[in-house]
Amino acid sequence: MDSAPERCGRGRGGSRRGRRGLPDRADPQWASFDESDSDRTPLGYFLVSDDSGVDRASFLATRVNDHGTRFVWLRHGPVWFSAPAPDDESALVTALVTNMKAIDAGATHLRLDLASAPKGAMLPGSLITYDSTVVIDTSISSPDLDDDAATEEILARFKPRGRRDVRKSVRESGLECADETEAATADFEPYHAVMRQTAERDGFVPWPAEFYQRMLSDLGPERARLFAGRIDGEVVCWSIVCLSGRRAWRYCAASKSEVMRLRV
């Protein structure tokens, strides 16, 4: 992989992923969303080939200006077309460093995802990790299943305690859940009030309401949806779920303190 990464169209790299789609935050809609952030500049999609000319990986490069530092972020990238060996990742890192001018000549460093530890690579100075990662298989055996049957099929994959907690919450909380993407895109304030309470309780600073609203608007309902839970008509919890191919990620969520004991 001695040659410089080749700049390519937005669809060329992603088309190799088939039905799985590109990872979250590595598709064209996220590039458009980044364009509205003054500290981030999408630099385009790049294709990486091996020495035989075979396409091996692609990535979306984004310039980030952070506290006076300018670097290039390959978020959830590179996207490999087949599983890489450590030598493949090492060769890619060497090619990126050698040909950095083709991506962004003024960057101080690159940030990317690696499974191995190539020479010259190091972990970030600080990380904010997830409390936990839960993967839920929401596939169903037939599109003709009604909502109750589909729910039971998905719950059957849960551990007994998880099934019990979900059913108890649904039965006792009075919570009614719905896709409220359209309402949140039009007016995010009712949802942001819940986020502000969550942030105060958990000790972090939330984005302004405009950020979440712009996210829903720029990504569109095919890439981002907001699901909300209401009790007696009042929003008490919500989640923004991002979609890519057949996968979905719970990007962020908020809940009122008084309903946490209800496991909603």
Coordinates of C-alpha atoms in Angstrom, one line a residue:
M1 CA 0.0 0.0 0.0
D2 CA 2.8 2.4 -0.9
S3 CA 0.6 4.5 -3.2
A4 CA -1.3 7.5 -2.0
P5 CA -4.9 7.0 -1.0
E6 CA -7.1 7.9 -4.0
R7 CA -9.9 10.4 -3.6
C8 CA -13.1 8.9 -4.7
G9 CA -16.8 9.7 -4.9
R10 CA -19.0 9.3 -1.9
G11 CA -20.7 6.2 -3.2
R12 CA -17.7 4.2 -4.5
G13 CA -16.3 3.1 -1.2
G14 CA -19.6 2.5 0.4
S15 CA -21.0 0.4 -2.4
R16 CA -18.5 -2.4 -1.5
R17 CA -20.2 -2.8 1.8
G18 CA -23.4 -4.2 0.3
R19 CA -26.4 -4.5 2.6
R20 CA -24.3 -3.9 5.8
G21 CA -23.8 -0.3 4.8
L22 CA -21.1 2.0 6.1
P23 CA -20.4 2.4 9.8
D24 CA -22.2 5.1 11.7
R25 CA -20.6 8.5 11.1
A26 CA -18.8 7.4 8.0
D27 CA -21.5 7.8 5.4
P28 CA -22.3 10.8 3.2
Q29 CA -25.1 12.1 5.4
W30 CA -22.7 12.5 8.3
A31 CA -20.3 14.4 6.1
S32 CA -23.2 16.8 5.3
F33 CA -23.9 17.1 9.0
D34 CA -20.3 17.9 9.7
E35 CA -20.4 20.7 7.1
S36 CA -22.6 22.7 9.5
D37 CA -20.0 22.6 12.3
S38 CA -17.4 25.4 12.0
D39 CA -14.7 23.2 13.7
R40 CA -15.1 20.3 11.3
T41 CA -14.5 20.1 7.5
P42 CA -15.2 16.9 5.5
L43 CA -12.2 16.3 3.2
G44 CA -13.8 13.6 1.1
Y45 CA -13.7 9.9 0.6
F46 CA -10.5 8.0 -0.1
L47 CA -9.9 4.5 -1.5
V48 CA -6.8 2.5 -0.5
S49 CA -5.4 -0.2 -2.8
D50 CA -2.7 -2.8 -2.2
D51 CA 0.4 -3.2 -4.4
S52 CA -1.5 -5.3 -6.8
G53 CA -4.1 -2.6 -7.4
V54 CA -6.8 -4.4 -5.4
D55 CA -9.1 -2.1 -3.4
R56 CA -8.7 -2.9 0.3
A57 CA -10.3 -0.2 2.2
S58 CA -12.0 3.2 2.1
F59 CA -12.5 6.1 4.6
L60 CA -14.1 9.4 5.1
A61 CA -11.6 12.0 6.2
T62 CA -12.7 14.9 8.4
R63 CA -10.5 17.9 9.4
V64 CA -11.0 18.8 13.1
N65 CA -9.9 22.0 14.7
D66 CA -9.8 21.4 18.5
H67 CA -8.3 23.8 21.0
G68 CA -5.7 25.1 18.5
T69 CA -4.9 21.6 17.2
R70 CA -5.7 20.6 13.6
F71 CA -5.9 16.9 12.9
V72 CA -7.7 14.5 10.5
W73 CA -10.2 12.0 11.9
L74 CA -11.1 8.8 10.1
R75 CA -14.2 8.2 12.2
H76 CA -15.0 4.4 12.4
G77 CA -12.5 4.0 9.6
P78 CA -10.8 2.8 7.6
V79 CA -13.6 0.5 6.4
W80 CA -11.9 -2.7 5.3
F81 CA -13.5 -4.7 2.4
S82 CA -12.1 -7.9 4.0
A83 CA -10.6 -8.5 7.4
P84 CA -7.1 -7.0 7.6
A85 CA -4.0 -8.7 9.1
P86 CA -1.7 -6.7 11.3
D87 CA 0.7 -6.2 8.4
D88 CA -2.1 -4.7 6.4
E89 CA -2.9 -2.1 9.1
S90 CA 0.8 -1.4 9.4
A91 CA 1.2 -0.8 5.6
L92 CA -1.9 1.4 5.7
V93 CA -0.5 3.6 8.5
T94 CA 2.8 4.0 6.6
A95 CA 0.9 4.9 3.4
L96 CA -1.2 7.5 5.2
V97 CA 1.7 9.1 6.9
T98 CA 3.9 9.1 3.8
N99 CA 1.1 10.6 1.7
M100 CA -0.4 12.9 4.2
K101 CA -0.3 15.9 1.9
A102 CA -2.8 14.2 -0.4
I103 CA -5.3 14.3 2.5
D104 CA -4.5 17.4 4.5
A105 CA -1.1 19.0 4.5
G106 CA -1.6 21.1 7.6
A107 CA -2.7 18.3 10.0
T108 CA -0.6 17.5 13.0
H109 CA -1.8 13.9 13.3
L110 CA -4.3 11.3 12.2
R111 CA -7.0 9.6 14.4
L112 CA -8.2 6.3 13.1
D113 CA -9.5 2.8 14.3
L114 CA -7.0 0.0 14.4
A115 CA -7.3 -3.6 15.7
S116 CA -3.5 -4.0 16.0
A117 CA -0.7 -1.7 17.2
P118 CA 1.4 -0.6 14.2
K119 CA 4.7 1.2 14.8
G120 CA 4.1 4.9 15.3
A121 CA 0.5 4.5 16.5
M122 CA -0.5 5.4 20.0
L123 CA -3.7 5.6 22.0
P124 CA -5.4 9.1 22.4
G125 CA -4.4 11.1 25.5
S126 CA -7.9 10.9 26.8
L127 CA -10.9 8.8 26.2
I128 CA -14.6 8.9 27.1
T129 CA -15.7 5.3 27.1
Y130 CA -19.2 3.9 27.1
D131 CA -20.6 2.6 30.3
S132 CA -21.7 -0.5 28.6
T133 CA -22.4 -1.8 25.1
V134 CA -25.5 -3.9 24.5
V135 CA -26.2 -5.6 21.2
I136 CA -29.8 -6.5 20.6
D137 CA -30.9 -8.7 17.6
T138 CA -34.1 -7.1 16.5
S139 CA -34.5 -9.3 13.4
I140 CA -37.8 -11.1 12.9
S141 CA -38.7 -14.3 11.1
S142 CA -41.3 -12.8 8.9
P143 CA -42.3 -9.2 7.9
D144 CA -45.9 -10.4 8.2
L145 CA -45.7 -10.7 12.0
D146 CA -48.0 -8.3 13.9
D147 CA -46.4 -6.0 16.6
D148 CA -47.1 -8.3 19.5
A149 CA -45.7 -11.4 17.8
A150 CA -42.6 -9.5 16.7
T151 CA -42.1 -8.2 20.2
E152 CA -42.3 -11.6 21.7
E153 CA -39.8 -13.0 19.2
I154 CA -37.3 -10.3 20.0
L155 CA -37.8 -10.7 23.8
A156 CA -37.3 -14.4 23.6
R157 CA -33.6 -13.6 22.9
F158 CA -33.2 -11.7 26.2
K159 CA -32.0 -13.2 29.4
P160 CA -34.9 -14.0 31.8
R161 CA -34.2 -11.0 34.0
G162 CA -34.1 -8.7 31.0
R163 CA -37.5 -10.0 29.8
R164 CA -39.0 -9.6 33.2
D165 CA -37.7 -6.0 33.6
V166 CA -39.0 -5.0 30.2
R167 CA -42.4 -6.5 30.7
K168 CA -42.7 -5.0 34.2
S169 CA -41.8 -1.6 32.9
V170 CA -44.4 -1.7 30.1
R171 CA -47.1 -3.0 32.5
E172 CA -46.5 -0.7 35.4
S173 CA -45.1 2.6 34.1
G174 CA -48.0 3.6 31.8
L175 CA -45.3 4.6 29.3
E176 CA -46.4 5.1 25.7
C177 CA -43.6 5.1 23.1
A178 CA -43.7 6.5 19.6
D179 CA -41.5 7.7 16.7
E180 CA -41.5 11.5 17.3
T181 CA -38.8 12.4 14.7
E182 CA -41.0 14.9 12.9
A183 CA -42.2 16.7 16.0
A184 CA -38.6 16.9 17.4
T185 CA -37.3 18.2 14.1
A186 CA -39.9 21.0 14.2
D187 CA -39.5 21.9 17.9
F188 CA -36.8 20.3 20.1
E189 CA -37.4 22.3 23.3
P190 CA -39.7 19.7 25.1
Y191 CA -37.0 17.0 24.5
H192 CA -34.1 19.3 25.4
A193 CA -35.7 20.1 28.8
V194 CA -35.4 16.3 29.6
M195 CA -31.8 16.4 28.3
R196 CA -30.9 19.3 30.6
Q197 CA -32.3 17.5 33.6
T198 CA -30.3 14.4 32.6
A199 CA -27.1 16.4 32.2
E200 CA -27.5 18.1 35.6
R201 CA -28.1 14.7 37.2
D202 CA -25.2 12.9 35.5
G203 CA -22.7 15.8 35.5
F204 CA -22.1 16.7 31.9
V205 CA -22.8 19.7 29.6
P206 CA -25.4 18.9 26.8
W207 CA -25.3 20.3 23.3
P208 CA -27.7 23.1 22.7
A209 CA -31.1 22.2 21.4
E210 CA -30.1 23.4 17.9
F211 CA -27.5 20.7 17.6
Y212 CA -29.9 17.8 18.1
Q213 CA -32.5 19.5 15.9
R214 CA -29.9 20.0 13.1
M215 CA -28.8 16.4 13.5
L216 CA -32.3 15.1 12.8
S217 CA -32.8 17.5 10.0
D218 CA -29.4 17.0 8.2
L219 CA -29.3 13.3 8.6
G220 CA -33.0 12.8 7.7
P221 CA -35.3 10.1 8.9
E222 CA -33.5 7.4 6.9
R223 CA -30.4 8.0 9.1
A224 CA -31.7 9.3 12.4
R225 CA -34.9 9.0 14.3
L226 CA -36.1 10.1 17.7
F227 CA -38.2 7.8 19.8
A228 CA -39.9 9.2 22.8
G229 CA -41.7 7.9 25.8
R230 CA -44.7 9.7 27.4
I231 CA -46.6 9.3 30.6
D232 CA -50.0 11.1 30.7
G233 CA -48.9 13.0 27.5
E234 CA -45.6 14.3 29.0
V235 CA -42.2 13.5 27.5
V236 CA -40.3 11.6 30.2
C237 CA -37.6 9.9 28.1
W238 CA -36.2 9.8 24.5
S239 CA -33.5 8.3 22.4
I240 CA -32.0 9.3 19.1
V241 CA -31.2 6.2 17.1
C242 CA -28.9 6.4 14.1
L243 CA -29.4 3.9 11.2
S244 CA -26.9 2.5 8.7
G245 CA -27.8 -0.4 6.4
R246 CA -29.3 -3.1 8.6
R247 CA -27.8 -1.8 11.8
A248 CA -28.9 0.9 14.3
W249 CA -27.1 2.7 17.1
R250 CA -28.5 4.4 20.1
Y251 CA -26.6 7.7 19.7
C252 CA -27.9 9.6 22.8
A253 CA -30.7 9.5 25.2
A254 CA -32.3 11.4 28.1
S255 CA -34.8 10.6 30.9
K256 CA -36.4 12.4 33.8
S257 CA -35.1 11.5 37.2
E258 CA -38.5 10.6 38.6
V259 CA -39.1 7.9 36.1
M260 CA -35.8 6.1 36.4
R261 CA -37.1 3.8 39.1
L262 CA -39.7 2.6 36.6
R263 CA -36.9 1.4 34.3
V264 CA -38.0 3.5 31.4

